[in-house]
């Protein structure tokens, strides 16, 4: 302040910032080559119809286990991919792979849907709609079997543009879901304006739905509002029977979470989870009233 001094690196404590910048750089380098080499994996988590207990969809979730870095969490590498623009290549790979894999599964119902997460950066890309059309044509997947999940943050950044992009996607015949609803700057106006078929209630509300009356009030409000607007409701992060039972009683249509199944790589175990009859309305409601 008011004077100048020579910079001397020795006076600066080894900064965590420099380390974390270096780490970010090396993660970015590894992610770029992993995407190019097709080295990411997809895990699939069942989405269950609460009334019938049947799996009606799977959500594709990207997984990265790197030879040098080990397992890197999606929240970390997706955010990095968004900051660096790698998300466009990553997102194209996820979309193509998920559609192709699900179209090829012979052991599961031919009406089973596949949900794919779409980042704000992808939604803002003018080529996105034609990319989706190309993938559908290339894999032969019926458009109504694909559901694209966008977050509120993605949509709100430019509500006007997002709405028109979503309308173009709807014209292709794909389904749309609003992901992580309730986090960020949720507003019921966004819910009304965005042309989505389904609203996914964020795990943070579902967590406390069976234990916090205040959270239960909010979840019920979202479910009722979504239904009045003609949207279906999916609850995310259901871990316990009590939550499933409560959500069913409140009118939620779909649910997803460890209670029904973890995200799994394509395997015999995944096929088994997808074909299984999960606890449905009868069993869940009996459990709720304590009647065996
Ligand atoms: P999301 O789309 O909301 O996905 C749900 C997340 O909740 C997943 O985390 C899933 O593993 C986790 N989860 C599911 N059931 C439960 C449960 O019962 N309890 C708990 N505690 N967690 C549960 P994951 O796989 O770590 O992914 C995190 C986020 O990363 C996703 O949130 C999504 O926003 C993003 N993501 C993952 N894959 C992709 C991708 O291919 N593209 C894009 N753009 N984003 C992706
Ligand atoms: Mg999602
Ligand atoms: Mg979510
Ligand atoms: Mg999320």
CSV table of C-alpha atoms and ligand atoms in Angstrom, one decimal:
chain,number,residue,atom,x,y,z
A,1,UNK,CA,0.0,0.0,0.0
A,2,UNK,CA,1.7,3.2,-1.2
A,3,UNK,CA,5.0,1.4,-1.8
A,4,UNK,CA,6.7,-1.1,-4.2
A,5,UNK,CA,8.8,-4.1,-3.3
A,6,UNK,CA,10.7,-6.8,-5.2
A,7,UNK,CA,8.9,-10.1,-5.4
A,8,UNK,CA,10.8,-12.9,-3.6
A,9,UNK,CA,9.3,-16.3,-4.0
A,10,UNK,CA,11.0,-17.5,-0.8
A,11,UNK,CA,8.8,-15.1,1.2
A,12,UNK,CA,5.6,-16.7,-0.2
A,13,UNK,CA,4.5,-19.8,1.7
A,14,UNK,CA,4.1,-22.8,-0.5
A,15,UNK,CA,0.7,-22.0,-1.7
A,16,UNK,CA,-2.1,-24.6,-1.9
A,17,UNK,CA,-3.4,-22.7,-4.8
A,18,UNK,CA,-0.4,-23.4,-7.0
A,19,UNK,CA,-0.7,-27.1,-6.1
A,20,UNK,CA,-4.4,-27.2,-6.8
A,21,UNK,CA,-3.8,-25.4,-10.2
A,22,UNK,CA,-1.2,-28.0,-11.1
A,23,UNK,CA,-3.6,-30.8,-10.0
A,24,UNK,CA,-6.4,-29.3,-12.1
A,25,UNK,CA,-4.1,-29.1,-15.1
A,26,UNK,CA,-3.1,-32.7,-14.8
A,27,UNK,CA,-6.7,-33.9,-14.3
A,28,UNK,CA,-7.7,-31.9,-17.4
A,29,UNK,CA,-4.9,-33.4,-19.4
A,30,UNK,CA,-5.9,-37.0,-18.3
A,31,UNK,CA,-9.6,-36.3,-18.9
A,32,UNK,CA,-9.0,-35.0,-22.4
A,33,UNK,CA,-7.1,-38.2,-23.4
A,34,UNK,CA,-9.5,-40.5,-21.6
A,35,UNK,CA,-12.4,-39.0,-23.6
A,36,UNK,CA,-10.5,-39.4,-26.8
A,37,UNK,CA,-9.6,-43.0,-26.1
A,38,UNK,CA,-13.2,-43.8,-25.1
A,39,UNK,CA,-11.9,-44.7,-21.6
A,40,UNK,CA,-15.0,-43.5,-19.6
A,41,UNK,CA,-17.6,-45.9,-18.4
A,42,UNK,CA,-21.4,-45.6,-17.9
A,43,UNK,CA,-23.2,-47.0,-14.9
A,44,UNK,CA,-27.0,-47.3,-15.0
A,45,UNK,CA,-29.4,-46.7,-12.1
A,46,UNK,CA,-33.0,-48.0,-12.1
A,47,UNK,CA,-35.9,-45.6,-12.0
A,48,UNK,CA,-38.9,-47.3,-10.5
A,49,UNK,CA,-42.6,-46.7,-11.0
A,50,UNK,CA,-43.8,-46.4,-7.3
A,51,UNK,CA,-47.3,-47.9,-8.1
A,52,UNK,CA,-46.2,-51.0,-10.0
A,53,UNK,CA,-42.7,-51.5,-8.6
A,54,UNK,CA,-41.4,-52.0,-12.2
A,55,UNK,CA,-38.3,-50.4,-13.5
A,56,UNK,CA,-39.4,-48.0,-16.3
A,57,UNK,CA,-36.1,-46.3,-17.0
A,58,UNK,CA,-32.4,-46.2,-16.2
A,59,UNK,CA,-30.3,-43.1,-15.7
A,60,UNK,CA,-26.8,-43.2,-17.3
A,61,UNK,CA,-24.1,-41.8,-15.0
A,62,UNK,CA,-20.6,-41.2,-16.2
A,63,UNK,CA,-17.7,-43.0,-14.3
A,64,UNK,CA,-14.0,-42.3,-14.6
A,65,UNK,CA,-11.4,-44.5,-13.1
A,66,UNK,CA,-8.0,-43.2,-14.3
A,67,UNK,CA,-4.8,-45.3,-14.4
A,68,UNK,CA,-2.9,-42.4,-12.8
A,69,UNK,CA,-5.5,-40.5,-10.8
A,70,UNK,CA,-7.6,-43.4,-9.6
A,71,UNK,CA,-11.4,-42.9,-9.2
A,72,UNK,CA,-12.5,-39.3,-9.9
A,73,UNK,CA,-16.0,-38.3,-8.7
A,74,UNK,CA,-18.5,-37.1,-11.4
A,75,UNK,CA,-19.2,-33.9,-9.5
A,76,UNK,CA,-15.4,-33.1,-9.9
A,77,UNK,CA,-14.8,-34.1,-13.5
A,78,UNK,CA,-18.1,-32.9,-14.9
A,79,UNK,CA,-17.5,-29.4,-13.4
A,80,UNK,CA,-14.0,-29.5,-14.8
A,81,UNK,CA,-15.3,-30.6,-18.2
A,82,UNK,CA,-17.8,-27.7,-18.2
A,83,UNK,CA,-15.2,-25.1,-17.4
A,84,UNK,CA,-12.8,-26.4,-20.1
A,85,UNK,CA,-15.3,-27.1,-22.9
A,86,UNK,CA,-14.5,-30.8,-22.8
A,87,UNK,CA,-18.1,-31.4,-21.8
A,88,UNK,CA,-19.2,-31.2,-25.4
A,89,UNK,CA,-17.1,-34.2,-26.4
A,90,UNK,CA,-17.9,-36.0,-23.1
A,91,UNK,CA,-21.6,-35.4,-23.5
A,92,UNK,CA,-21.6,-36.6,-27.1
A,93,UNK,CA,-19.9,-39.8,-26.0
A,94,UNK,CA,-22.3,-40.4,-23.1
A,95,UNK,CA,-25.4,-39.8,-25.3
A,96,UNK,CA,-24.2,-42.1,-28.1
A,97,UNK,CA,-23.0,-44.8,-25.8
A,98,UNK,CA,-26.1,-44.8,-23.5
A,99,UNK,CA,-28.5,-44.9,-26.5
A,100,UNK,CA,-26.5,-47.7,-28.2
A,101,UNK,CA,-26.2,-49.8,-25.1
A,102,UNK,CA,-29.8,-49.6,-24.1
A,103,UNK,CA,-31.0,-50.3,-27.6
A,104,UNK,CA,-28.9,-53.5,-27.6
A,105,UNK,CA,-30.1,-54.9,-24.3
A,106,UNK,CA,-32.2,-57.8,-25.3
A,107,UNK,CA,-33.0,-59.0,-21.7
A,108,UNK,CA,-34.9,-55.9,-20.7
A,109,UNK,CA,-38.3,-54.5,-21.8
A,110,UNK,CA,-38.2,-52.9,-25.2
A,111,UNK,CA,-40.0,-49.9,-23.7
A,112,UNK,CA,-37.5,-49.2,-21.0
A,113,UNK,CA,-36.3,-45.6,-21.2
A,114,UNK,CA,-32.8,-44.2,-20.9
A,115,UNK,CA,-32.1,-40.9,-19.1
A,116,UNK,CA,-29.1,-38.9,-20.0
A,117,UNK,CA,-27.8,-35.8,-18.2
A,118,UNK,CA,-27.3,-32.7,-20.3
A,119,UNK,CA,-25.1,-29.9,-19.1
A,120,UNK,CA,-25.9,-26.2,-19.6
A,121,UNK,CA,-23.0,-25.9,-22.0
A,122,UNK,CA,-24.5,-28.7,-24.2
A,123,UNK,CA,-28.0,-27.1,-24.1
A,124,UNK,CA,-26.5,-23.8,-25.2
A,125,UNK,CA,-24.8,-25.5,-28.2
A,126,UNK,CA,-26.7,-24.7,-31.4
A,127,UNK,CA,-25.7,-28.2,-32.8
A,128,UNK,CA,-27.2,-30.0,-29.8
A,129,UNK,CA,-30.6,-30.8,-31.3
A,130,UNK,CA,-29.1,-32.2,-34.5
A,131,UNK,CA,-26.6,-34.2,-32.5
A,132,UNK,CA,-29.5,-35.8,-30.7
A,133,UNK,CA,-31.3,-36.5,-33.9
A,134,UNK,CA,-28.2,-38.1,-35.4
A,135,UNK,CA,-27.7,-40.4,-32.3
A,136,UNK,CA,-31.3,-41.5,-32.5
A,137,UNK,CA,-31.0,-42.3,-36.2
A,138,UNK,CA,-27.6,-44.0,-35.8
A,139,UNK,CA,-28.7,-46.2,-32.9
A,140,UNK,CA,-32.3,-46.9,-34.0
A,141,UNK,CA,-33.5,-46.0,-30.5
A,142,UNK,CA,-37.2,-44.8,-30.6
A,143,UNK,CA,-37.2,-41.1,-29.6
A,144,UNK,CA,-39.7,-41.6,-26.8
A,145,UNK,CA,-37.3,-44.0,-25.1
A,146,UNK,CA,-34.8,-41.2,-24.6
A,147,UNK,CA,-35.2,-38.8,-21.7
A,148,UNK,CA,-32.8,-35.8,-21.4
A,149,UNK,CA,-32.2,-34.4,-17.9
A,150,UNK,CA,-31.4,-30.7,-17.6
A,151,UNK,CA,-30.9,-28.8,-14.4
A,152,UNK,CA,-32.6,-25.6,-13.4
A,153,UNK,CA,-29.3,-23.8,-13.5
A,154,UNK,CA,-28.9,-24.8,-17.1
A,155,UNK,CA,-32.3,-23.6,-17.9
A,156,UNK,CA,-32.3,-20.4,-16.0
A,157,UNK,CA,-29.1,-19.0,-17.4
A,158,UNK,CA,-31.1,-18.1,-20.4
A,159,UNK,CA,-34.7,-19.1,-19.9
A,160,UNK,CA,-35.8,-17.9,-23.3
A,161,UNK,CA,-33.2,-19.8,-25.3
A,162,UNK,CA,-33.4,-22.9,-23.1
A,163,UNK,CA,-37.2,-23.0,-23.6
A,164,UNK,CA,-36.9,-22.8,-27.4
A,165,UNK,CA,-34.2,-25.4,-27.4
A,166,UNK,CA,-36.3,-27.7,-25.2
A,167,UNK,CA,-39.2,-27.2,-27.6
A,168,UNK,CA,-37.1,-28.3,-30.5
A,169,UNK,CA,-36.0,-31.4,-28.6
A,170,UNK,CA,-39.7,-32.2,-27.8
A,171,UNK,CA,-40.4,-32.0,-31.5
A,172,UNK,CA,-37.9,-34.8,-32.1
A,173,UNK,CA,-40.1,-36.9,-29.8
A,174,UNK,CA,-37.7,-37.2,-26.9
A,175,UNK,CA,-38.8,-36.7,-23.2
A,176,UNK,CA,-37.4,-34.1,-20.9
A,177,UNK,CA,-36.8,-33.9,-17.2
A,178,UNK,CA,-35.9,-31.1,-14.9
A,179,UNK,CA,-33.1,-32.5,-12.6
A,180,UNK,CA,-32.2,-31.5,-9.0
A,181,UNK,CA,-35.4,-29.5,-8.6
A,182,UNK,CA,-35.4,-27.5,-5.4
A,183,UNK,CA,-31.7,-26.7,-5.4
A,184,UNK,CA,-30.4,-23.4,-6.7
A,185,UNK,CA,-32.8,-20.7,-7.5
A,186,UNK,CA,-35.9,-22.8,-8.0
A,187,UNK,CA,-39.0,-21.0,-8.8
A,188,UNK,CA,-42.4,-22.2,-9.6
A,189,UNK,CA,-42.3,-19.9,-12.7
A,190,UNK,CA,-39.4,-21.9,-14.1
A,191,UNK,CA,-41.4,-25.1,-13.5
A,192,UNK,CA,-44.4,-23.6,-15.3
A,193,UNK,CA,-42.4,-22.3,-18.3
A,194,UNK,CA,-40.1,-25.1,-19.0
A,195,UNK,CA,-41.7,-27.7,-21.3
A,196,UNK,CA,-40.5,-30.8,-19.4
A,197,UNK,CA,-42.4,-34.0,-18.9
A,198,UNK,CA,-41.0,-34.8,-15.5
A,199,UNK,CA,-39.7,-33.0,-12.4
A,200,UNK,CA,-37.0,-34.7,-10.4
A,201,UNK,CA,-37.0,-33.7,-6.7
A,202,UNK,CA,-33.5,-33.3,-5.4
A,203,UNK,CA,-32.1,-35.8,-2.9
A,204,UNK,CA,-31.6,-33.1,-0.3
A,205,UNK,CA,-35.4,-32.9,0.2
A,206,UNK,CA,-35.9,-36.6,-0.1
A,207,UNK,CA,-33.3,-37.1,2.6
A,208,UNK,CA,-35.5,-35.6,5.2
A,209,UNK,CA,-38.9,-36.3,3.9
A,210,UNK,CA,-39.7,-38.9,6.5
A,211,UNK,CA,-38.1,-37.0,9.4
A,212,UNK,CA,-38.7,-33.3,8.9
A,213,UNK,CA,-42.3,-32.1,8.7
A,214,UNK,CA,-41.1,-28.9,7.1
A,215,UNK,CA,-39.4,-30.7,4.3
A,216,UNK,CA,-42.4,-33.0,3.9
A,217,UNK,CA,-44.5,-29.9,3.3
A,218,UNK,CA,-42.2,-28.6,0.6
A,219,UNK,CA,-42.1,-32.0,-1.2
A,220,UNK,CA,-45.8,-32.3,-1.1
A,221,UNK,CA,-46.1,-28.7,-2.5
A,222,UNK,CA,-43.7,-29.5,-5.4
A,223,UNK,CA,-45.6,-32.8,-6.2
A,224,UNK,CA,-49.0,-31.1,-6.2
A,225,UNK,CA,-47.8,-28.1,-8.2
A,226,UNK,CA,-46.0,-30.4,-10.7
A,227,UNK,CA,-49.2,-32.5,-11.1
A,228,UNK,CA,-51.4,-29.5,-11.6
A,229,UNK,CA,-49.1,-28.4,-14.4
A,230,UNK,CA,-49.3,-31.8,-16.0
A,231,UNK,CA,-45.8,-33.0,-15.0
A,232,UNK,CA,-44.8,-36.3,-13.5
A,233,UNK,CA,-42.7,-36.4,-10.4
A,234,UNK,CA,-39.6,-38.5,-9.7
A,235,UNK,CA,-37.9,-38.5,-6.3
A,236,UNK,CA,-34.1,-38.8,-6.3
A,237,UNK,CA,-31.9,-40.4,-3.6
A,238,UNK,CA,-34.5,-42.7,-2.0
A,239,UNK,CA,-32.4,-44.8,0.5
A,240,UNK,CA,-35.0,-46.1,2.9
A,241,UNK,CA,-38.4,-47.8,2.8
A,242,UNK,CA,-39.9,-45.0,5.0
A,243,UNK,CA,-39.0,-42.4,2.3
A,244,UNK,CA,-40.4,-44.5,-0.5
A,245,UNK,CA,-43.6,-45.1,1.5
A,246,UNK,CA,-44.0,-41.4,2.3
A,247,UNK,CA,-43.3,-40.3,-1.2
A,248,UNK,CA,-45.9,-42.8,-2.6
A,249,UNK,CA,-48.4,-41.5,-0.1
A,250,UNK,CA,-47.7,-38.0,-1.2
A,251,UNK,CA,-48.4,-39.0,-4.9
A,252,UNK,CA,-44.8,-39.2,-6.3
A,253,UNK,CA,-44.9,-41.2,-9.5
A,254,UNK,CA,-41.3,-42.4,-9.8
A,255,UNK,CA,-38.4,-43.0,-7.6
A,256,UNK,CA,-34.7,-43.6,-7.8
A,257,UNK,CA,-32.1,-44.3,-5.1
A,258,UNK,CA,-30.1,-47.0,-3.3
A,259,UNK,CA,-33.3,-48.4,-1.8
A,260,UNK,CA,-34.2,-49.6,-5.3
A,261,UNK,CA,-30.8,-50.0,-6.8
A,262,UNK,CA,-27.3,-48.5,-7.0
A,263,UNK,CA,-25.9,-47.3,-10.3
A,264,UNK,CA,-24.2,-50.5,-11.9
A,265,UNK,CA,-22.1,-51.3,-14.9
A,266,UNK,CA,-23.8,-53.4,-17.5
A,267,UNK,CA,-23.7,-56.9,-15.9
A,268,UNK,CA,-25.8,-59.8,-14.9
A,269,UNK,CA,-26.5,-58.1,-11.6
A,270,UNK,CA,-27.8,-55.0,-13.5
A,271,UNK,CA,-30.1,-57.1,-15.7
A,272,UNK,CA,-31.4,-58.8,-12.5
A,273,UNK,CA,-32.1,-55.4,-10.9
A,274,UNK,CA,-33.9,-54.2,-14.0
A,275,UNK,CA,-36.1,-57.3,-14.2
A,276,UNK,CA,-36.9,-57.4,-10.5
A,277,UNK,CA,-40.3,-56.6,-9.1
A,278,UNK,CA,-39.4,-53.8,-6.6
A,279,UNK,CA,-41.5,-53.0,-3.5
A,280,UNK,CA,-44.6,-51.4,-5.0
A,281,UNK,CA,-47.7,-49.5,-3.7
A,282,UNK,CA,-49.3,-52.5,-1.9
A,283,UNK,CA,-46.1,-53.6,-0.1
A,284,UNK,CA,-45.1,-50.0,0.7
A,285,UNK,CA,-48.4,-48.9,2.1
A,286,UNK,CA,-48.9,-52.1,4.1
A,287,UNK,CA,-45.5,-51.4,5.6
A,288,UNK,CA,-46.6,-47.8,6.4
A,289,UNK,CA,-49.7,-48.9,8.3
A,290,UNK,CA,-47.9,-51.6,10.1
A,291,UNK,CA,-50.2,-54.2,8.6
A,292,UNK,CA,-48.1,-57.3,7.5
B,1,LIG,P1,-27.7,-36.4,-10.9
B,1,LIG,O1,-28.0,-36.4,-12.3
B,1,LIG,O2,-28.7,-35.7,-10.0
B,1,LIG,O3,-27.5,-37.9,-10.5
B,1,LIG,C1,-27.9,-38.5,-9.3
B,1,LIG,C2,-26.7,-38.7,-8.4
B,1,LIG,O4,-27.1,-39.2,-7.1
B,1,LIG,C3,-25.7,-39.7,-8.9
B,1,LIG,O5,-24.4,-39.2,-8.4
B,1,LIG,C4,-26.1,-41.0,-8.2
B,1,LIG,O6,-25.0,-41.9,-8.1
B,1,LIG,C5,-26.5,-40.4,-6.8
B,1,LIG,N1,-27.4,-41.3,-6.1
B,1,LIG,C6,-28.4,-42.0,-6.7
B,1,LIG,N2,-29.1,-42.6,-5.7
B,1,LIG,C7,-28.6,-42.2,-4.5
B,1,LIG,C8,-29.0,-42.5,-3.1
B,1,LIG,O7,-29.9,-43.2,-2.8
B,1,LIG,N3,-28.2,-41.8,-2.2
B,1,LIG,C9,-27.2,-41.0,-2.5
B,1,LIG,N4,-26.5,-40.4,-1.5
B,1,LIG,N5,-26.8,-40.8,-3.8
B,1,LIG,C10,-27.5,-41.3,-4.8
B,1,LIG,P2,-23.1,-39.3,-9.3
B,1,LIG,O8,-23.1,-40.5,-10.2
B,1,LIG,O9,-22.0,-39.0,-8.4
B,1,LIG,O10,-23.3,-38.0,-10.3
B,1,LIG,C11,-23.4,-36.7,-9.8
B,1,LIG,C12,-23.8,-35.7,-10.8
B,1,LIG,O11,-22.9,-35.6,-11.8
B,1,LIG,C13,-25.2,-36.1,-11.4
B,1,LIG,O12,-26.2,-35.8,-10.6
B,1,LIG,C14,-25.1,-35.3,-12.7
B,1,LIG,O13,-25.5,-34.0,-12.4
B,1,LIG,C15,-23.6,-35.3,-13.0
B,1,LIG,N6,-23.4,-36.3,-14.1
B,1,LIG,C16,-23.1,-37.6,-14.0
B,1,LIG,N7,-22.9,-38.2,-15.2
B,1,LIG,C17,-23.1,-37.2,-16.1
B,1,LIG,C18,-23.0,-37.0,-17.5
B,1,LIG,O14,-22.9,-38.0,-18.3
B,1,LIG,N8,-23.2,-35.8,-18.1
B,1,LIG,C19,-23.5,-34.7,-17.3
B,1,LIG,N9,-23.7,-33.5,-17.9
B,1,LIG,N10,-23.5,-34.8,-16.0
B,1,LIG,C20,-23.4,-36.0,-15.4
B,2,LIG,MG1,-29.7,-36.7,-13.4
B,3,LIG,MG1,-30.4,-35.1,-9.7
B,4,LIG,MG1,-27.1,-33.8,-9.2
